[in-house]
């Protein structure tokens, strides 16, 4: 893309992806990094490391992404990833309510253990399996209450977690919130752009090393936690370079 | 060309320092089997104590074929139902899986092109390599004939010797590979001692004895196993639309995979199902039948890589620690590049149980035995030596990856870049002869004994940590005295 303009300040942001097995963590990264999708993506063993740049109007952010393995037994490795992460993407599968429960556990663990000030985005993936209009983030704002109906309804809507439920949880916890489809690409760059925008300038000073967010080891709720609550904050207009 | 280059290179046997006699080989094997708690029947020329016992007692639910008076017929019947039920009404007509496949596929049914290897690169390598395979096969035929063994679909192979080891290192003929793995890993005596166990496990699986958690992940992972192999995922018929809603039929191999993973999870309650077992079992199934694959999966996870797939993954962490120590020792300049913590500090694996973050990238190397890390032919060649020689092969190959990538690694300046570099290096290692040759030339002195000793040290380290976490007194260890060791054991219990 157009990188011809004057060099913008550039900094790197460490991001970790967490969430139950098969919710689509690797697929979201693959979409973000390669703009690609693989129908039967292999499970991640241990972790994969990827990078991708994201151009904001005033700066360039280089995401350093740890894509982790979702199976429960790999969870013990997680602290190694999130110890220094400035951001986390906690993913659930919106056709699978238990995956949201797992996501909430991850959020709680991050709030307890990770760097204070870590920017967390809650992401409900596989939006394409619902019968809502794809590619329309507006469908998120009208709540979608009552969508978590029992069983699949006649027109094949597989949604089992309503937007309203997840969103209100995200608001309570001060998380960014998106519903995405890695398959169609819906809202994927938006998530990363919103994270990039939400990282406080102060933690971007050095492109390397401990990072400002690392400075103290306090493990309490951070009052300065960014409180952006959705795709309507226009963050997505400043697209990533991908 | 290949062959000569390879033949003349000093592989372990001729490397001078460690002349491997049949005798030392035997000692190695028995040391190995001891280190493995006599877990498994090793190869033909070694005396076995009751190696099957550990399997019989393996878990609460472990069936004994002896006290279950299920008739063979009965078992088979249930087995059939199980088969049918999973299979739904539309029993697929799967096309016969006979090689050769179309030009986009390799000899095993994998797509030639990967994200890291282009078709052109593949073909450039595959031409001479195919000739190499033909030459090697002829030599194997002679070897088997000399040993008085049949060469038409052999199931028995020559006893271990320096010569056979060299042959294995140069590659087992692809169509014999499964049986040879099984034979040298001690499969035949396993199966002889556990007749009917597999069938019985399938019966239990059909009765719903696979835990819900395991079953759920297994189901999800079936379609996520080798989607690039035609025997797991056939090409879609050209007329079916992109978004065809008709679910694709399951291939017979995928159904076998389900059964092997089910049986394994019941048989090994300490492991259950662990992601990566799908790859191990899947690759085995390409080379041998279900029952043999099942036993090989047991042999890998209990004998070669003990604890690696268990719920706490301790075995995996132990081996990563051993690998780190070995790198530090053999390639200090590589070590300085990879030892960094994310915050810039460095870890000393001989003093700390903490593993550097680079191990996040290498976890899969051991858990999946390099599947998904190395190109498939290289994986198979590694497995040849792995089953013949033991887990030291995996460590030696891991070191080889760092060795072959040494220049690239040393050139890294950005400490985060190292992760991507280390991740990518092995994926391009298509030339398996170079990999294996380097391995045995450079790292033949890393013995199984050393590995077992280092594993034991790391295990004790974790035991100490656990004791400390439980508030139990831990004796400060002065390196490895018998006295402290004994105390620690006590603490551990
Ligand atoms: N329909 C649909 N399927 C998806 C989407 N994202 C991922 N999948 C599928 O879900 C499965 C799991 O995707 P992965 O990206 O491998 O999931 P993961 O979270 O990385 O899984 P682990 O590595 O096992 O933790 C694959 O078969 C994907 O093709 C999506 O947005 N829509
Ligand atoms: Mg993944």
XYZ file of C-alpha atoms and ligand atoms in Angstrom:
768
model
C 0.000 0.000 0.000
C 0.955 3.630 -0.068
C 3.947 3.910 2.146
C 5.280 6.837 0.180
C 4.410 9.539 2.669
C 6.827 10.878 5.247
C 7.985 8.186 7.630
C 5.620 7.877 10.520
C 6.742 6.918 13.959
C 6.629 3.189 14.197
C 6.245 1.001 17.206
C 5.577 -2.610 17.929
C 2.752 -4.042 19.938
C 2.751 -7.512 21.387
C -0.560 -9.250 21.039
C -1.653 -12.641 22.280
C -4.629 -14.656 21.059
C -6.451 -16.748 23.607
C -9.575 -18.864 23.489
C -10.943 -22.364 23.307
C -9.763 -24.830 20.677
C -11.210 -24.367 17.201
C -12.907 -21.024 17.819
C -10.867 -19.580 14.967
C -7.825 -17.887 16.500
C -5.423 -19.030 13.804
C -7.973 -18.240 11.135
C -8.345 -14.664 12.375
C -4.586 -14.242 12.244
C -4.376 -15.826 8.820
C -7.018 -13.425 7.578
C -5.272 -10.455 9.151
C -1.775 -11.364 8.020
C -2.347 -13.052 4.640
C -5.947 -12.151 3.862
C -6.577 -15.851 3.444
C -8.861 -18.518 4.884
C -8.428 -22.262 5.166
C -11.524 -24.396 5.490
C -9.994 -26.993 7.787
C -7.224 -25.203 9.550
C -5.032 -27.594 11.522
C -4.980 -27.250 15.286
C -2.145 -25.146 16.628
C 0.291 -27.099 18.761
C 2.124 -24.954 21.291
C 2.041 -21.632 19.513
C 2.708 -19.805 16.295
C 4.336 -16.411 15.963
C 3.397 -13.932 13.261
C 3.791 -10.254 12.559
C 1.770 -7.729 10.629
C 1.930 -3.971 10.226
C -1.003 -1.715 10.733
C -0.921 1.824 9.366
C -2.678 4.436 11.429
C -2.886 8.066 10.328
C -0.278 9.171 12.816
C 1.847 6.095 13.298
C 2.614 2.597 12.160
C 2.045 -0.276 14.487
C 3.763 -3.588 14.014
C 1.809 -6.336 15.651
C 3.866 -9.167 17.072
C 1.305 -11.887 17.420
C 1.379 -15.034 19.494
C -1.294 -17.408 18.298
C -1.711 -19.976 21.035
C -3.043 -23.512 21.211
C -6.596 -23.681 22.456
C -6.758 -27.037 24.165
C -7.025 -26.736 27.906
C -3.776 -28.519 28.667
C -1.783 -25.907 26.776
C -3.152 -23.183 29.019
C -0.235 -23.541 31.407
C 2.022 -22.080 28.723
C -0.103 -18.962 28.394
C 1.623 -16.795 31.015
C 4.741 -16.923 28.900
C 2.855 -15.204 26.103
C 0.825 -12.687 27.950
C 3.460 -11.713 30.485
C 4.708 -8.957 28.192
C 1.747 -8.497 25.937
C 0.231 -5.056 25.523
C -2.894 -6.478 24.007
C -4.936 -9.627 23.913
C -7.586 -10.932 21.628
C -9.875 -13.281 23.498
C -11.895 -15.277 21.016
C -15.059 -17.312 21.328
C -17.189 -19.078 18.760
C -20.615 -17.466 18.664
C -22.169 -20.818 17.769
C -20.824 -22.338 20.985
C -21.827 -20.896 24.364
C -19.211 -22.839 26.331
C -16.527 -21.053 24.383
C -17.767 -17.741 25.784
C -17.464 -19.148 29.283
C -13.896 -20.091 28.492
C -13.305 -16.617 27.098
C -14.522 -15.083 30.353
C -12.027 -17.210 32.247
C -9.262 -15.892 30.035
C -10.375 -12.310 30.575
C -10.336 -12.841 34.320
C -6.893 -14.397 34.197
C -5.541 -11.541 32.107
C -6.999 -8.991 34.477
C -5.340 -10.761 37.364
C -2.023 -11.694 35.859
C -1.153 -9.690 32.765
C 0.351 -6.234 32.535
C -2.002 -3.675 33.935
C -3.259 -1.570 31.082
C -3.305 -4.472 28.677
C -5.882 -3.811 25.972
C -8.278 -6.705 25.690
C -10.667 -7.310 22.826
C -13.438 -9.858 23.111
C -14.181 -11.379 19.742
C -17.135 -13.562 18.765
C -16.047 -15.378 15.629
C -17.868 -17.347 12.884
C -20.406 -14.623 12.271
C -20.959 -16.104 8.810
C -22.770 -19.036 10.394
C -25.569 -16.758 11.491
C -28.189 -15.672 9.040
C -27.567 -12.024 9.634
C -26.314 -9.905 6.796
C -22.658 -10.501 6.505
C -20.281 -7.565 6.236
C -22.625 -5.326 8.097
C -21.336 -4.272 11.431
C -24.617 -2.440 11.948
C -26.264 -5.713 12.707
C -24.257 -5.690 15.895
C -25.715 -2.527 17.240
C -29.313 -3.584 17.239
C -28.582 -5.982 19.971
C -29.697 -9.201 18.498
C -31.517 -9.986 21.718
C -33.248 -13.266 21.851
C -31.034 -14.735 19.211
C -29.674 -17.351 21.462
C -32.646 -19.474 20.678
C -32.685 -23.139 21.431
C -31.640 -25.205 18.516
C -31.033 -24.129 15.025
C -33.920 -22.192 13.612
C -35.520 -22.846 10.317
C -33.291 -20.669 8.198
C -30.129 -22.278 9.527
C -29.001 -19.712 12.044
C -26.354 -21.368 14.143
C -25.866 -18.460 16.526
C -25.980 -19.515 20.151
C -24.534 -16.471 21.855
C -26.485 -13.294 21.454
C -24.701 -10.099 20.617
C -26.390 -8.357 23.529
C -25.138 -10.826 26.084
C -21.524 -10.743 24.981
C -21.569 -7.023 24.463
C -22.896 -6.155 27.853
C -20.305 -8.420 29.425
C -17.583 -6.666 27.417
C -18.860 -3.282 28.537
C -18.847 -4.307 32.163
C -15.273 -5.441 31.910
C -14.086 -2.568 29.768
C -13.190 -4.672 26.762
C -13.317 -3.897 23.098
C -15.966 -6.029 21.479
C -16.417 -7.348 17.965
C -18.190 -10.079 16.109
C -16.160 -11.361 13.200
C -15.971 -13.861 10.434
C -12.490 -15.027 9.610
C -14.052 -16.895 6.730
C -15.523 -13.837 5.043
C -13.163 -11.297 6.510
C -15.906 -9.441 8.337
C -14.585 -7.059 10.980
C -11.162 -8.681 11.143
C -8.948 -5.700 10.345
C -11.340 -3.603 12.401
C -10.435 -5.567 15.513
C -6.743 -5.052 15.050
C -7.129 -1.409 14.129
C -9.239 -0.768 17.182
C -6.607 -2.395 19.350
C -3.886 -0.347 17.727
C -5.847 2.808 18.438
C -6.541 1.806 21.989
C -2.942 1.210 23.001
C -1.986 4.198 25.115
C 0.759 6.345 23.599
C 2.791 5.938 26.746
C 3.226 2.260 26.226
C 4.454 2.833 22.707
C 7.556 4.822 23.535
C 10.087 2.123 22.967
C 9.551 -0.197 20.091
C 11.352 -2.863 22.016
C 12.037 -4.436 25.284
C 10.024 -4.338 28.427
C 7.670 -1.694 27.112
C 6.114 0.936 29.254
C 3.165 -1.194 30.111
C 5.517 -3.514 31.871
C 6.885 -1.132 34.395
C 5.068 -2.165 37.511
C 3.951 -5.495 38.686
C 0.739 -4.374 40.285
C -1.971 -6.890 39.643
C -5.020 -4.884 40.468
C -7.737 -3.691 38.194
C -6.354 -0.859 36.228
C -8.503 2.264 36.394
C -7.029 3.578 33.177
C -8.259 0.578 31.266
C -9.382 1.721 27.903
C -13.060 1.652 27.594
C -14.038 1.387 24.012
C -16.987 -0.749 23.563
C -17.637 -1.502 20.038
C -17.216 -1.235 16.361
C -19.047 2.059 16.239
C -16.193 4.156 17.528
C -14.931 4.736 14.028
C -11.651 3.102 14.779
C -12.197 0.898 11.814
C -11.943 3.743 9.380
C -8.225 3.849 9.859
C -7.490 0.638 8.115
C -4.557 -1.628 8.534
C -2.061 -2.077 5.796
C -3.184 -5.413 4.640
C 25.036 -38.558 -6.514
C 22.990 -38.289 -3.448
C 23.869 -41.725 -2.503
C 27.570 -41.360 -2.770
C 27.627 -38.132 -0.937
C 25.641 -39.686 1.782
C 27.422 -42.972 1.912
C 30.840 -41.480 2.236
C 29.927 -39.039 4.899
C 30.845 -40.106 8.357
C 27.614 -41.121 9.864
C 27.762 -42.118 13.451
C 29.160 -45.566 12.881
C 32.288 -44.438 11.111
C 32.696 -41.187 12.903
C 35.620 -42.462 14.876
C 34.931 -41.395 18.389
C 32.152 -43.782 19.077
C 32.511 -47.025 17.230
C 29.163 -48.632 17.622
C 29.492 -52.330 17.914
C 26.587 -54.649 18.011
C 27.393 -54.865 21.658
C 27.225 -51.177 22.420
C 24.071 -50.993 20.413
C 22.590 -53.687 22.568
C 23.670 -51.855 25.675
C 22.048 -48.744 24.392
C 18.826 -50.484 23.752
C 18.676 -52.061 27.143
C 19.592 -48.790 28.784
C 16.833 -47.235 26.795
C 14.303 -49.770 27.816
C 15.336 -49.416 31.428
C 15.026 -45.693 31.266
C 11.596 -46.201 29.878
C 10.531 -48.245 32.898
C 10.696 -51.374 30.845
C 7.627 -49.981 29.320
C 7.801 -51.640 26.013
C 9.159 -54.539 24.228
C 12.099 -53.301 22.312
C 13.438 -54.920 19.238
C 13.895 -58.533 18.565
C 17.410 -58.992 19.842
C 16.789 -57.746 23.341
C 15.496 -59.696 26.262
C 12.283 -58.314 27.513
C 11.010 -58.372 30.988
C 7.304 -58.183 31.384
C 7.028 -55.149 29.266
C 3.365 -55.521 28.660
C 2.509 -55.098 32.302
C 2.587 -51.353 32.234
C 0.069 -51.365 29.492
C -2.201 -53.787 31.172
C -2.271 -51.670 34.298
C -2.320 -48.439 32.519
C -5.597 -47.068 33.638
C -8.645 -47.633 35.682
C -10.646 -48.470 32.660
C -7.989 -50.352 30.875
C -9.603 -53.466 29.683
C -8.121 -56.821 30.125
C -8.854 -58.976 27.200
C -8.703 -61.945 29.504
C -11.575 -61.155 31.790
C -13.928 -59.861 29.186
C -15.571 -62.856 27.649
C -16.716 -60.947 24.656
C -16.701 -63.166 21.673
C -14.848 -61.992 18.684
C -18.043 -61.946 16.727
C -19.822 -59.863 19.269
C -17.054 -57.349 19.314
C -17.030 -57.098 15.614
C -20.730 -56.635 15.484
C -20.653 -53.712 17.848
C -17.715 -52.394 16.012
C -19.737 -52.410 12.840
C -22.585 -50.562 14.447
C -20.174 -48.040 15.764
C -18.840 -47.626 12.328
C -22.240 -47.214 10.778
C -23.572 -44.890 13.399
C -20.754 -42.398 13.105
C -21.036 -42.603 9.460
C -24.642 -41.502 9.093
C -26.895 -42.669 6.349
C -24.900 -41.503 3.441
C -22.127 -44.014 3.536
C -19.578 -42.462 1.290
C -18.251 -44.058 -1.768
C -14.688 -43.086 -1.343
C -12.528 -43.379 -4.326
C -9.898 -46.045 -4.014
C -6.805 -44.615 -2.461
C -4.246 -46.105 -4.716
C -1.161 -44.234 -5.709
C -0.119 -42.610 -7.862
C -2.248 -39.582 -7.353
C -2.564 -36.751 -9.784
C 0.376 -34.526 -10.515
C -0.373 -32.060 -7.748
C 0.145 -34.745 -5.104
C 3.227 -36.453 -3.789
C 3.599 -40.213 -3.448
C 1.690 -40.224 -0.177
C -1.222 -38.114 -1.335
C -0.077 -34.795 0.130
C -0.163 -31.655 -1.928
C 3.299 -30.988 -3.280
C 2.943 -27.263 -2.922
C 3.012 -25.831 0.560
C 3.221 -22.330 1.868
C 6.985 -22.715 1.990
C 7.813 -25.004 -0.933
C 6.754 -24.314 -4.498
C 5.922 -27.054 -6.989
C 9.033 -26.152 -8.967
C 11.203 -26.531 -5.889
C 9.494 -29.784 -5.086
C 10.009 -31.231 -8.538
C 13.631 -30.116 -8.679
C 14.274 -32.075 -5.535
C 11.961 -34.965 -6.248
C 13.541 -36.008 -9.549
C 16.922 -37.072 -8.202
C 15.347 -38.188 -4.954
C 13.083 -40.628 -6.761
C 16.141 -42.186 -8.345
C 17.764 -42.294 -4.943
C 14.738 -44.166 -3.595
C 14.969 -46.710 -6.372
C 18.633 -47.330 -5.647
C 18.068 -47.626 -1.933
C 15.207 -50.008 -2.448
C 17.435 -52.362 -4.451
C 19.927 -52.369 -1.609
C 17.204 -53.125 0.884
C 16.014 -56.034 -1.237
C 19.498 -57.483 -1.164
C 19.767 -56.876 2.573
C 16.529 -58.706 3.260
C 17.412 -61.573 0.966
C 20.769 -61.934 2.672
C 18.926 -62.195 5.944
C 16.644 -64.846 4.539
C 13.580 -62.637 4.699
C 10.830 -62.233 2.181
C 10.812 -59.039 0.167
C 7.198 -59.038 -0.914
C 5.426 -56.895 1.640
C 7.828 -57.848 4.419
C 6.753 -57.731 8.029
C 10.029 -58.983 9.427
C 13.308 -57.185 9.099
C 16.954 -57.947 9.825
C 18.062 -57.752 13.452
C 19.614 -54.493 14.506
C 23.198 -54.005 13.514
C 25.519 -51.236 12.502
C 24.747 -51.972 8.909
C 21.003 -51.964 9.345
C 21.189 -48.744 11.302
C 23.045 -47.165 8.397
C 20.425 -48.448 6.010
C 17.651 -47.017 8.131
C 19.391 -43.664 8.291
C 19.417 -43.575 4.526
C 15.718 -44.231 4.436
C 13.401 -47.220 4.550
C 11.594 -47.919 1.261
C 8.293 -46.024 1.471
C 6.098 -49.075 0.980
C 7.892 -51.044 3.695
C 8.142 -48.206 6.075
C 5.095 -48.878 8.227
C 5.999 -52.475 8.913
C 9.625 -51.587 9.558
C 8.695 -48.879 12.044
C 6.392 -51.268 13.784
C 8.991 -53.998 13.856
C 11.894 -51.952 15.157
C 9.824 -50.059 17.694
C 8.822 -53.327 19.292
C 5.296 -53.521 17.959
C 5.002 -57.258 17.283
C 5.584 -58.325 20.866
C 3.212 -55.608 22.065
C 0.413 -56.894 19.958
C 1.218 -60.507 20.794
C 0.863 -59.746 24.476
C -2.316 -57.736 24.153
C -4.480 -59.716 21.810
C -7.928 -58.326 21.345
C -7.321 -55.182 23.353
C -7.882 -52.870 20.455
C -11.145 -54.516 19.477
C -12.283 -54.392 23.057
C -11.448 -50.710 23.271
C -13.495 -50.068 20.178
C -16.374 -51.847 21.829
C -16.048 -49.588 24.849
C -15.838 -46.550 22.638
C -19.037 -47.602 20.941
C -20.649 -47.799 24.369
C -19.812 -44.165 24.911
C -16.814 -44.545 27.185
C -14.851 -41.782 25.539
C -15.181 -38.744 27.786
C -17.294 -35.931 26.468
C -14.407 -33.484 26.455
C -12.143 -35.818 24.536
C -14.860 -36.791 22.131
C -15.700 -33.213 21.353
C -12.158 -32.180 20.512
C -11.491 -35.364 18.590
C -14.541 -34.712 16.448
C -13.410 -31.179 15.761
C -9.889 -32.257 14.962
C -10.739 -35.078 12.538
C -11.383 -32.689 9.700
C -8.419 -30.632 10.783
C -5.996 -33.508 10.274
C -4.059 -33.445 7.002
C -6.649 -31.543 4.989
C -3.932 -31.403 2.341
C -3.816 -35.189 2.002
C -6.184 -36.806 -0.438
C -6.753 -39.829 1.776
C -8.078 -37.583 4.497
C -9.744 -35.014 2.328
C -10.520 -35.992 -1.241
C -10.647 -33.405 -3.954
C -14.114 -32.040 -4.368
C -15.800 -33.243 -7.499
C -15.494 -30.404 -10.005
C -19.247 -29.960 -10.420
C -19.979 -29.235 -6.773
C -20.431 -25.572 -6.110
C -18.161 -23.627 -3.849
C -20.715 -23.302 -1.160
C -22.233 -26.698 -1.540
C -24.136 -27.440 1.611
C -23.779 -31.179 1.281
C -21.296 -32.273 3.894
C -18.388 -34.081 2.400
C -18.324 -37.787 3.078
C -15.773 -39.074 5.525
C -12.926 -41.048 4.073
C -12.170 -44.512 5.494
C -8.910 -43.165 6.833
C -10.667 -40.409 8.717
C -12.966 -42.981 10.274
C -9.958 -45.070 11.254
C -8.433 -41.993 12.807
C -11.531 -41.465 14.924
C -11.433 -45.029 16.180
C -7.725 -44.995 16.970
C -8.047 -41.744 18.908
C -11.109 -43.011 20.755
C -9.406 -46.266 21.711
C -6.268 -44.437 22.743
C -8.116 -41.961 24.930
C -9.855 -44.744 26.832
C -6.678 -46.741 27.162
C -4.632 -43.791 28.405
C -6.686 -41.852 30.913
C -3.638 -39.803 31.887
C -3.434 -38.517 28.353
C -6.927 -38.839 26.978
C -6.889 -36.831 23.816
C -4.143 -34.296 23.251
C -3.996 -32.191 20.131
C -1.030 -33.420 18.053
C -2.031 -37.057 18.596
C -4.284 -36.559 15.591
C -1.230 -35.851 13.469
C 0.796 -38.718 14.886
C -2.032 -41.210 14.430
C -2.905 -39.778 11.044
C 0.583 -40.231 9.686
C 0.837 -43.731 11.122
C -2.430 -44.646 9.413
C -0.965 -43.744 6.055
C 1.575 -46.513 6.568
C -0.058 -49.252 8.623
C -3.415 -50.573 9.699
C -5.528 -49.262 12.542
C -4.523 -51.683 15.217
C -0.842 -51.274 14.546
C -1.261 -47.510 14.448
C -2.935 -47.703 17.822
C -0.010 -49.572 19.342
C 2.534 -47.321 17.728
C 0.755 -44.324 19.184
C 1.110 -45.943 22.587
C 4.759 -46.661 22.007
C 5.470 -43.082 20.949
C 3.654 -41.487 23.845
C 4.824 -43.804 26.577
C 8.215 -45.093 25.592
C 9.782 -42.533 23.349
C 8.152 -39.401 24.724
C 6.969 -40.204 28.232
C 4.705 -37.585 29.740
C 4.832 -35.329 26.715
C 1.127 -35.550 25.964
C -0.146 -35.894 29.505
C -2.442 -33.251 30.883
C 0.313 -31.181 32.510
C 2.617 -31.589 29.497
C 5.501 -32.101 31.870
C 7.280 -34.485 29.532
C 7.163 -31.854 26.814
C 8.648 -29.233 29.120
C 11.289 -31.671 30.301
C 12.389 -32.346 26.739
C 12.402 -28.667 25.833
C 14.683 -28.040 28.786
C 16.972 -30.838 27.650
C 17.038 -29.365 24.164
C 17.907 -25.921 25.507
C 20.801 -27.323 27.525
C 22.049 -29.190 24.481
C 21.934 -26.093 22.296
C 23.747 -24.027 24.875
C 26.439 -26.632 25.014
C 26.884 -27.335 21.320
C 26.092 -23.979 19.698
C 26.831 -21.124 22.100
C 26.466 -18.471 19.433
C 23.011 -19.709 18.523
C 22.140 -19.930 22.164
C 22.868 -16.261 22.803
C 20.356 -15.410 20.102
C 17.551 -17.593 21.339
C 17.954 -17.557 25.101
C 16.469 -14.126 25.565
C 13.410 -13.581 27.674
C 10.849 -11.276 26.157
C 12.062 -8.616 28.565
C 15.670 -8.974 27.480
C 16.984 -11.060 30.364
C 18.514 -14.447 29.745
C 17.728 -17.806 31.192
C 20.268 -20.383 32.227
C 18.667 -23.753 31.689
C 21.120 -25.451 34.008
C 20.032 -23.252 36.906
C 16.440 -22.444 36.215
C 13.414 -24.500 35.370
C 12.052 -21.617 33.370
C 12.118 -22.095 29.658
C 12.972 -19.273 27.267
C 10.132 -18.150 24.984
C 11.798 -19.714 21.969
C 10.491 -23.005 23.336
C 6.997 -21.828 22.477
C 8.031 -22.304 18.867
C 9.601 -25.700 19.429
C 6.889 -27.331 21.537
C 5.267 -28.757 18.435
C 8.552 -30.227 17.257
C 8.427 -32.870 19.956
C 4.681 -33.199 20.438
C 4.047 -33.783 16.751
C 7.436 -35.383 16.103
C 8.115 -32.735 13.452
C 4.881 -33.191 11.521
C 3.897 -29.754 10.283
C 7.396 -28.504 11.055
C 9.495 -30.317 8.469
C 8.344 -31.192 4.954
C 6.693 -34.587 4.926
C 9.466 -36.636 3.327
C 11.911 -35.240 5.861
C 9.510 -36.147 8.658
C 9.324 -39.711 7.392
C 13.074 -40.026 7.208
C 13.345 -38.701 10.745
C 10.760 -41.216 11.873
C 12.778 -44.032 10.282
C 15.671 -43.354 12.615
C 13.449 -42.288 15.474
C 11.753 -45.667 15.724
C 14.980 -47.526 15.159
C 17.287 -45.548 17.433
C 15.105 -43.844 19.993
C 14.114 -40.350 21.042
C 17.688 -39.088 20.746
C 16.932 -38.776 17.044
C 14.368 -36.059 17.739
C 16.869 -34.098 19.809
C 19.568 -34.516 17.193
C 17.206 -33.317 14.482
C 16.168 -30.334 16.563
C 19.829 -29.434 16.951
C 20.316 -29.930 13.224
C 17.595 -27.414 12.474
C 19.406 -24.833 14.556
C 22.716 -25.825 12.974
C 21.471 -25.526 9.411
C 19.849 -22.227 10.304
C 22.860 -20.955 12.199
C 23.794 -18.188 9.750
C 20.238 -16.966 9.486
C 19.832 -17.010 13.239
C 23.072 -15.173 13.863
C 22.006 -12.485 11.410
C 18.899 -11.668 13.417
C 19.013 -8.345 15.199
C 15.455 -7.799 16.234
C 14.879 -10.087 19.203
C 11.289 -10.740 18.139
C 12.301 -11.691 14.648
C 14.043 -14.743 16.001
C 10.727 -16.462 16.579
C 9.684 -16.179 12.982
C 13.097 -17.240 11.749
C 13.243 -20.350 13.915
C 9.684 -21.191 12.970
C 10.342 -20.909 9.256
C 13.756 -22.545 8.886
C 12.605 -26.174 9.201
C 9.661 -25.743 6.851
C 11.943 -25.300 3.924
C 14.112 -28.332 4.690
C 12.994 -30.344 1.745
C 16.342 -31.958 1.099
C 16.057 -34.691 3.669
C 19.405 -36.229 2.807
C 21.160 -33.039 3.806
C 19.194 -32.880 7.030
C 19.891 -36.474 8.011
C 23.491 -36.305 6.911
C 24.131 -33.181 8.963
C 22.338 -34.720 11.885
C 24.517 -37.782 12.076
C 27.694 -35.964 11.192
C 27.334 -33.210 13.739
C 25.276 -34.582 16.565
C 25.965 -38.289 16.723
C 27.684 -37.776 20.050
C 24.474 -36.793 21.793
C 23.683 -40.166 23.293
C 20.440 -41.535 24.597
C 22.175 -41.909 27.942
C 22.902 -38.196 28.127
C 19.345 -37.406 27.207
C 17.939 -39.734 29.836
C 20.199 -38.240 32.468
C 19.165 -34.695 31.561
C 15.547 -35.672 31.457
C 15.883 -37.073 34.941
C 17.436 -33.842 36.206
C 14.639 -31.757 34.744
C 12.024 -34.092 36.155
C 13.549 -33.716 39.592
C 13.511 -29.978 39.109
C 9.788 -30.033 38.479
C 9.238 -32.342 41.418
C 11.053 -29.823 43.603
C 8.923 -27.035 42.281
C 5.777 -28.939 43.034
C 6.971 -29.735 46.518
C 7.774 -26.111 47.122
C 4.385 -25.074 45.833
C 2.797 -27.482 48.279
C 4.799 -25.933 51.064
C 6.835 -29.058 51.621
C 10.451 -28.722 52.622
C 12.804 -29.084 49.726
C 16.384 -30.042 50.190
C 18.652 -27.587 48.475
C 20.295 -29.698 45.882
C 24.007 -29.810 45.663
C 24.281 -31.060 42.186
C 23.129 -34.580 42.032
C 24.471 -36.233 45.146
C 22.842 -39.504 45.932
C 21.920 -38.208 49.339
C 19.896 -35.246 48.187
C 18.368 -37.208 45.412
C 16.976 -39.715 47.816
C 15.541 -37.004 49.986
C 13.896 -35.369 47.059
C 12.289 -38.570 46.060
C 10.819 -38.827 49.496
C 9.528 -35.304 49.283
C 8.006 -36.044 45.971
C 5.965 -38.982 47.139
N -17.574 -20.793 9.302
C -16.444 -20.354 9.855
N -15.501 -21.224 10.205
C -14.370 -20.744 10.762
C -14.164 -19.377 10.998
N -12.963 -19.220 11.581
C -12.427 -20.450 11.679
N -13.271 -21.378 11.200
C -13.050 -22.822 11.147
O -12.975 -23.304 12.462
C -11.966 -24.301 12.569
C -10.940 -23.908 13.602
O -10.261 -22.753 13.188
P -8.828 -22.369 13.750
O -8.513 -21.011 13.273
O -7.855 -23.435 13.460
O -9.136 -22.362 15.302
P -8.124 -22.108 16.520
O -8.853 -21.287 17.500
O -6.843 -21.591 16.022
O -7.962 -23.591 17.075
P -6.757 -24.227 17.945
O -5.499 -23.945 17.209
O -7.082 -25.677 18.011
O -6.814 -23.589 19.280
C -11.368 -24.479 11.185
O -11.975 -25.556 10.550
C -11.705 -23.177 10.506
O -11.804 -23.324 9.128
C -15.202 -18.474 10.605
O -15.132 -17.262 10.750
N -16.326 -19.025 10.038
Mg -4.955 -22.354 16.099
